[in-house]
Structures are given as structure tokens and as C-alpha cells.
Tab-separated table of C-alpha atoms in Angstrom:
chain	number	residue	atom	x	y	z
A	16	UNK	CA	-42.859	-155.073	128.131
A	17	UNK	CA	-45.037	-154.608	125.396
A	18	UNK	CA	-48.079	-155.540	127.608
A	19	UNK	CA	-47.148	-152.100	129.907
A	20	UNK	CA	-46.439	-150.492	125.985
A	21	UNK	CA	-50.302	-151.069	124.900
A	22	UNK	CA	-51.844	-150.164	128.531
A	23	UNK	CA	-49.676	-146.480	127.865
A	24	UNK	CA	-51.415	-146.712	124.341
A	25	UNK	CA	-54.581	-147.219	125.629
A	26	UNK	CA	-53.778	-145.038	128.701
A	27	UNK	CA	-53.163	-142.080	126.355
A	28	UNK	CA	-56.157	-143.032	123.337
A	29	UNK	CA	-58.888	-142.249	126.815
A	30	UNK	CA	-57.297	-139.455	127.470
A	31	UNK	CA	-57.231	-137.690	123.965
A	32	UNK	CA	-61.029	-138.783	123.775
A	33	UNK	CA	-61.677	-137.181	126.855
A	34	UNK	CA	-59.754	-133.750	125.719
A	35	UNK	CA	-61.522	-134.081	122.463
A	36	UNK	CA	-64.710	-134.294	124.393
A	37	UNK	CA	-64.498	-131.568	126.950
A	38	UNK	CA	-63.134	-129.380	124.120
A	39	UNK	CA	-66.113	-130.141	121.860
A	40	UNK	CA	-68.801	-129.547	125.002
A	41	UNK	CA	-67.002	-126.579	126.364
A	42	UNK	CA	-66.754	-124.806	122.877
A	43	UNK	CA	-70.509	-125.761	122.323
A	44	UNK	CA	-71.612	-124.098	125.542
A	45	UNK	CA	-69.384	-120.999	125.298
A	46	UNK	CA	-70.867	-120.353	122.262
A	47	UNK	CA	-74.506	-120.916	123.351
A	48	UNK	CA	-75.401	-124.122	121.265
A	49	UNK	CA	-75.817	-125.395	124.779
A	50	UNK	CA	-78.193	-123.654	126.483
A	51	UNK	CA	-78.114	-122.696	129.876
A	52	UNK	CA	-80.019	-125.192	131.830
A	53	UNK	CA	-80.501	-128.045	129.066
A	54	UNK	CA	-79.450	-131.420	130.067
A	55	UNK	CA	-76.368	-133.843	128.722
A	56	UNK	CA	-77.629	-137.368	128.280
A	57	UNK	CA	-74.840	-139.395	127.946
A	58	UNK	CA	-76.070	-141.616	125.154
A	59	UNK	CA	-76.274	-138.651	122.523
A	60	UNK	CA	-73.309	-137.324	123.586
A	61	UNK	CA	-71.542	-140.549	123.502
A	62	UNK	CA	-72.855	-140.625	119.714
A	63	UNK	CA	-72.364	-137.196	119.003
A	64	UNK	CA	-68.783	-137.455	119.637
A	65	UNK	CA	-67.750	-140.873	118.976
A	66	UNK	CA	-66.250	-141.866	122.158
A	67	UNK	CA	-67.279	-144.212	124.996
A	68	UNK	CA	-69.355	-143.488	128.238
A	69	UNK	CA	-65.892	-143.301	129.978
A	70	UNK	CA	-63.962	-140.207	128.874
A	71	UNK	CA	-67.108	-138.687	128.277
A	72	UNK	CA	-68.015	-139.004	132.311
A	73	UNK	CA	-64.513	-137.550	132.265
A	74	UNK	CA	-64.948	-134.689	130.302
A	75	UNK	CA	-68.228	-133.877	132.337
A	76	UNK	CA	-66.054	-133.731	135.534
A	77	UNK	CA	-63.729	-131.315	133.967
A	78	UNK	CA	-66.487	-128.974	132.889
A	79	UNK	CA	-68.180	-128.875	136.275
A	80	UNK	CA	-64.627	-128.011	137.431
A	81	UNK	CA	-64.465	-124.878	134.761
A	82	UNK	CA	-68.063	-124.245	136.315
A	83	UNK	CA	-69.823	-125.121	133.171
A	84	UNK	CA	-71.864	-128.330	134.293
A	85	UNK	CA	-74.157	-129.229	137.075
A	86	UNK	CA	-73.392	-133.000	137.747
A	87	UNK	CA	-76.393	-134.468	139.370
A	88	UNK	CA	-75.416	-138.324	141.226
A	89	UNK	CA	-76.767	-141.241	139.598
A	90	UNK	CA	-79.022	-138.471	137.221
A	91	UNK	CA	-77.403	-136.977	134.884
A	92	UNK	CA	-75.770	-133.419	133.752
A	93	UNK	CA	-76.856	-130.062	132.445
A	94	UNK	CA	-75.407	-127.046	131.388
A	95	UNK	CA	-74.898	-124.783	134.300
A	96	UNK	CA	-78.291	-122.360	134.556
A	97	UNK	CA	-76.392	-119.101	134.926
A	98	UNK	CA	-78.464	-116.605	136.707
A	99	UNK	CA	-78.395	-112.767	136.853
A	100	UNK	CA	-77.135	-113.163	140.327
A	101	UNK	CA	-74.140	-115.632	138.570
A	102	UNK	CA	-73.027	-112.580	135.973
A	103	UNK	CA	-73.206	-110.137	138.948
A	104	UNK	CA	-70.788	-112.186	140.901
A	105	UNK	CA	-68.536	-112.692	137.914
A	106	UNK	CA	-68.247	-108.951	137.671
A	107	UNK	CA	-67.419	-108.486	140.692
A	108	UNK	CA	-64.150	-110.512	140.282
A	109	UNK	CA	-63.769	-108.947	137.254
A	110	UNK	CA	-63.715	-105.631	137.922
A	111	UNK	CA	-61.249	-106.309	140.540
A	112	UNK	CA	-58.477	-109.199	139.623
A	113	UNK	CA	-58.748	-108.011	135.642
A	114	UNK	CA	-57.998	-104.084	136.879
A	115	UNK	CA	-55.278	-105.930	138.528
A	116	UNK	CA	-53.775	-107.709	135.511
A	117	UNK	CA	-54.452	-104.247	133.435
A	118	UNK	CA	-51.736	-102.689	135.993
A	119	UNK	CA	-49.450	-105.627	136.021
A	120	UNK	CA	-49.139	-105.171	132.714
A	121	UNK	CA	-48.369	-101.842	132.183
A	122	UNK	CA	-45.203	-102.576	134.867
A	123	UNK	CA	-43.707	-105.735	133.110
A	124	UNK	CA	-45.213	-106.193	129.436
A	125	UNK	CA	-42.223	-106.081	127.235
A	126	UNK	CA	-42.063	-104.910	123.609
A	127	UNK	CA	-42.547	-108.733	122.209
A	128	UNK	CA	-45.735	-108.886	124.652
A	129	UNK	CA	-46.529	-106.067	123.304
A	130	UNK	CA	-46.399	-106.842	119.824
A	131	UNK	CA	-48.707	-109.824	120.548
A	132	UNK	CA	-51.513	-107.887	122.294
A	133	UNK	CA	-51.500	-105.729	119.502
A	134	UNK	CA	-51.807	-108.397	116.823
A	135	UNK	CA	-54.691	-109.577	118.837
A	136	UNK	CA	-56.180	-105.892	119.135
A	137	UNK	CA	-55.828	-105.608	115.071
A	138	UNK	CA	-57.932	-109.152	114.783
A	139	UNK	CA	-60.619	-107.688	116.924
A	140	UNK	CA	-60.730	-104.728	115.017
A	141	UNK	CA	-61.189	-107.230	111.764
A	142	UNK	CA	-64.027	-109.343	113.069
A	143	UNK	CA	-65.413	-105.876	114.144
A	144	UNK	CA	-65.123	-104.626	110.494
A	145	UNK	CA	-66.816	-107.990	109.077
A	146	UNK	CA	-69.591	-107.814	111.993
A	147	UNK	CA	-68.806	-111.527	112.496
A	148	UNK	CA	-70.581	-111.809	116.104
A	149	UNK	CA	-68.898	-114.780	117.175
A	150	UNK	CA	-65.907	-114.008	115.752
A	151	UNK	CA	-65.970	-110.692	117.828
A	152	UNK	CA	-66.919	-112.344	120.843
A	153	UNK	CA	-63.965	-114.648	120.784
A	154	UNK	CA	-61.388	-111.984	119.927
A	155	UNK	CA	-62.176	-110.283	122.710
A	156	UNK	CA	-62.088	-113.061	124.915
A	157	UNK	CA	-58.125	-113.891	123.863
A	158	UNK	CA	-57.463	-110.115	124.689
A	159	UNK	CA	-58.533	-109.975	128.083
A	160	UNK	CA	-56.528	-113.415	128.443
A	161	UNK	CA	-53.477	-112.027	126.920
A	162	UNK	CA	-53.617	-109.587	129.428
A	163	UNK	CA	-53.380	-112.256	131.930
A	164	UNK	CA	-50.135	-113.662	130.345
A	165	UNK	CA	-48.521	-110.204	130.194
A	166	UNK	CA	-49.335	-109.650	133.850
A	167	UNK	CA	-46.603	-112.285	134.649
A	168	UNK	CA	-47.866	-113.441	137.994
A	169	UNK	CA	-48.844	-116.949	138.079
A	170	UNK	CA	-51.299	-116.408	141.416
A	171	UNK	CA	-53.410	-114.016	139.540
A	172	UNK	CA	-53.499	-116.777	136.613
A	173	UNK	CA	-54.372	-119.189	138.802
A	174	UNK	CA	-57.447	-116.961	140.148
A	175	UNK	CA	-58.735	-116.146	136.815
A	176	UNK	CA	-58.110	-119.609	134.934
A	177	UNK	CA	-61.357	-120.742	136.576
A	178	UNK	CA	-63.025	-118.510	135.674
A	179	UNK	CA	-62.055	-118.608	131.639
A	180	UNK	CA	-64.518	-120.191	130.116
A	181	UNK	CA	-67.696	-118.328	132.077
A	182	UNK	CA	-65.898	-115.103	130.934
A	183	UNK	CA	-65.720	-116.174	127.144
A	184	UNK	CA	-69.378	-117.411	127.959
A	185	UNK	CA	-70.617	-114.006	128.905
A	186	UNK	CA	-68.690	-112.329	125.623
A	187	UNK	CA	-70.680	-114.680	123.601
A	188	UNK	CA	-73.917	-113.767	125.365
A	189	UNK	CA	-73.391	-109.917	125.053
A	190	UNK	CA	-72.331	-110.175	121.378
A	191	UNK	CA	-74.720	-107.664	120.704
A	192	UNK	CA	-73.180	-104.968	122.317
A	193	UNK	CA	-71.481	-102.353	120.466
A	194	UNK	CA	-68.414	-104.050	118.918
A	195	UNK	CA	-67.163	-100.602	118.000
A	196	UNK	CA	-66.940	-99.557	121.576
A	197	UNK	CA	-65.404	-102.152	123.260
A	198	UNK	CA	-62.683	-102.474	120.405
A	199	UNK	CA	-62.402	-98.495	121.170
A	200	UNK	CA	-61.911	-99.357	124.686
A	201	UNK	CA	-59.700	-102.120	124.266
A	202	UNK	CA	-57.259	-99.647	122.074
A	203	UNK	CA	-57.867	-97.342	125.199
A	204	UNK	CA	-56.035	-100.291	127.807
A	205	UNK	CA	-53.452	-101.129	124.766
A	206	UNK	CA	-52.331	-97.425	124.606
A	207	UNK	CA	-52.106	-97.276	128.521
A	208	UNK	CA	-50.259	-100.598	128.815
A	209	UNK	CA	-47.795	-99.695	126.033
A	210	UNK	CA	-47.052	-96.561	127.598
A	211	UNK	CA	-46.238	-98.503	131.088
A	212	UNK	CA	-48.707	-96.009	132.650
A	213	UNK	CA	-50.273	-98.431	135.421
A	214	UNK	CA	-52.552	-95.928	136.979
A	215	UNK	CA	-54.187	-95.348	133.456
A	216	UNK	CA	-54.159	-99.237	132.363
A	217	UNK	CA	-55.850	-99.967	135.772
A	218	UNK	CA	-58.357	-96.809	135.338
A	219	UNK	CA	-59.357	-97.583	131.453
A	220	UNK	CA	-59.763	-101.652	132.395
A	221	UNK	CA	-62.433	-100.646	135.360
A	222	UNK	CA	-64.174	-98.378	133.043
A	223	UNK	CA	-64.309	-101.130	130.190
A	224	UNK	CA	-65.288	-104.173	132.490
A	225	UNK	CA	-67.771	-101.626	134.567
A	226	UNK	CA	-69.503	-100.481	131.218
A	227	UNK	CA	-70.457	-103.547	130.399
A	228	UNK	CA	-72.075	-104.358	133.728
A	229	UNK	CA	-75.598	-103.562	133.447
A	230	UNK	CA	-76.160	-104.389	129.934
A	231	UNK	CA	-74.950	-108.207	130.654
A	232	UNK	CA	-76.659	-108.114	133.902
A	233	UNK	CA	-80.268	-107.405	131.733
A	234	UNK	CA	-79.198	-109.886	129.051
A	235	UNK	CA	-78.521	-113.011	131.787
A	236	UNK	CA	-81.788	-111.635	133.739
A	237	UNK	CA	-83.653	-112.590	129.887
A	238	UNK	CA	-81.133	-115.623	129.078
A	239	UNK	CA	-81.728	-117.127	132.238
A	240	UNK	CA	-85.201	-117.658	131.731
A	241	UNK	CA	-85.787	-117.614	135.863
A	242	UNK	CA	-84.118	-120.480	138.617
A	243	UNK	CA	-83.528	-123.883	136.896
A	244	UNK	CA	-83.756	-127.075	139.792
A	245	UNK	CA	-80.525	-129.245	138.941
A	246	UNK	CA	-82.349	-132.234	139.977
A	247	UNK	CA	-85.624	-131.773	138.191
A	248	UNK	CA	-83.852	-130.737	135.137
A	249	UNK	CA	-81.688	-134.425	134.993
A	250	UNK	CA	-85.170	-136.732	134.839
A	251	UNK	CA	-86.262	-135.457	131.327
A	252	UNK	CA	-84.054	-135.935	127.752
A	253	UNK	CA	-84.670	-133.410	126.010
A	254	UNK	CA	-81.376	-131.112	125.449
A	255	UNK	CA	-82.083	-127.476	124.493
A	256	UNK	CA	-79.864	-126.244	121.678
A	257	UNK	CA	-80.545	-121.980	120.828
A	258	UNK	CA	-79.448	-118.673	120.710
A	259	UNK	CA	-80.997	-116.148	122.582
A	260	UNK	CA	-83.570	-113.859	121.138
């Protein structure tokens, strides 16, 4: 018995390293620390983190699920090299399964849903008052989420999970756009949602996700620094760390 009672232990120690890991890779990509394209070498990750080559191959698998790593066999890793053509697709899905949630909504949000979405609306509006960039960027991320949630269909969730860390990638990328806007737009879908109109929620989420379109389209086409080869990028060490200019 207690021989089955320490392989649990151990069991459940890898797997808390390996959240720990993924967490602390995923956050550091979202946020552009990692940049597009750079490669993970194992050893300084392994380092970084404190925690063995094991979870850490782990973690890597998990991120390549979420679409943020390119896993290269018996190379290596790298952050995924998001190209314009990448964003474009993303909006596509955007502007269709997110106008979806928007109307969702509207039809089942109730008042403690509600309540919550606005709470998250008034911390947007308080990173936008600091100009906290980052701040902003992940506000706005947990909004469009909690839209998700109130949409109450766990299909739709299921599409967009996937697809949650790219988005809260491409917030941090277009920090730069004007916070005052999008919180004005965002108090645009509230209103709509609120007032259980789902014609208007789905109208004012098109117009904020379509706004945005071009703008992040430009700032990937920069980011992206042209078509990065997987394979070449594994056989060198180096591991780019910046913010775009």
C-alpha cells in the first residue's frame, strides 16, 4: 500500500510541474516575452523553471495543442511563427463563432452573469484609465471569454477553447490600439446583451471584432518578420525574447 501511495505522490508532483510549466511558457508567449519564431531549448527551460526534462516535454505537447509551439522530432521547439495569413484566419473564426456567443448571450445571460461581465467591463475601463498596456490587453481577453461562459453552450466552448490563448496572443500584440475604443465598444455589446436584444449583441460584436481586422492584420504582417522554416529554426540556441517595435 504505501508503495501505490508514493507512485500517486509522485504521479501528481509531474503533473503540477508540468501545469506549472505550460502555465509559465504559455503566459510568457501570450505576452510576447517569447517571440514568435524563437526556439525552446530544453536545457534553459529546464533551468528556468526548475523542473526536469520530463514535464517540461509535457508542457511543450500541451502548447502545440493550444497552437502555441511548433514541435520539431528529435530537434527541438519554437514558438509558433504566426503569420499575417495566421491572424487573417483567426478572424475569420472570430467574426463568426464570437458574433455567435454575442447572441447566445443576449438569449440566456442571467442577472448574476450579468453582474460578472460587468465587473469585468469596469476592470477594463480601470487598466484603460491607468494606460497599463498589458493590463488592458488581458482585461479584454477575460471579456470576450466571459462571453463564452454566458453563451451557455458547451459546443461553441469547445470551438473557441482552442483557440484561447492565440486570441489573448493577438490582444497583447495590438495593445496599441485605442484602449478607449474598444472599452467603448465593449460597453456597446454589454448594453445589448443586458437588454437581451440578440440582433444588436450579434450586430455590435461583428462591428468590434471586424474593426480590429486590418489594424492586427498590418501589425502581424510587421511582427512576423516574413515565413520562419520550423526545421531550420530548431538547429540554432539562441531564444529571442522582445516586444515589438
Amino acid at each position: 500500500m504505501p508503495a501505490v501511495e508514493e507512485l500517486t505522490g509522485s504521479e501528481n508532483d509531474r503533473k503540477s510541474l508540468r501545469q506549472h510549466a505550460y502555465e509559465e511558457i504559455r503566459r510568457q508567449i501570450v505576452d510576447l516575452r517569447l517571440a514568435p519564431g524563437s526556439r525552446l531549448v530544453e536545457r534553459d527551460l529546464a533551468a528556468e523553471l526548475d523542473v526536469s526534462r520530463i514535464p517540461l516535454r509535457e508542457a511543450l505537447q500541451l502548447l502545440q495543442q493550444d497552437g502555441l509551439v511548433v514541435l520539431v522530432p528529435r530537434q527541438g521547439a519554437i514558438v509558433s511563427p504566426f503569420s499575417e495569413n495566421d491572424v487573417r484566419d483567426l478572424f475569420d473564426v472570430r467574426e463568426s463563432l464570437e458574433v455567435l456567443a454575442a447572441r447566445l448571450a443576449a438569449e440566456r445571460a442571467d442577472e448574476e452573469g450579468l453582474a460578472r461581465l460587468s465587473e469585468q467591463l469596469e476592470a477594463a475601463r480601470t487598466a484603460t484609465l491607468k494606460r497599463d498596456r498589458p493590463a488592458i490587453a488581458a482585461a479584454n481577453a477575460k471579456f470576450h471569454q466571459m462571453i463564452v461562459d454566458l453563451s451557455a453552450n458547451p459546443l461553441l466552448e469547445s470551438l473557441l477553447r482552442p483557440l484561447e490563448a492565440r486570441t489573448q496572443w493577438l490582444f497583447h500584440l495590438t495593445k496599441d490600439r485605442d484602449p478607449g475604443r474598444q472599452c467603448h465598444e465593449h460597453e456597446e455589446i454589454l448594453a445589448a446583451i443586458a437588454a437581451h436584444d440578440a440582433d444588436r449583441a450579434a450586430e455590435s460584436a461583428f462591428h468590434h471584432v471586424h474593426s480590429g481586422r486590418e489594424a492586427s492584420l498590418a501589425m502581424a504582417a510587421e511582427w512576423s518578420g516574413g515565413l520562419i522554416d520550423p526545421v531550420e529554426a530548431t538547429k540554432g540556441r539562441r531564444r529571442a525574447r522582445s516586444e515589438p517595435t
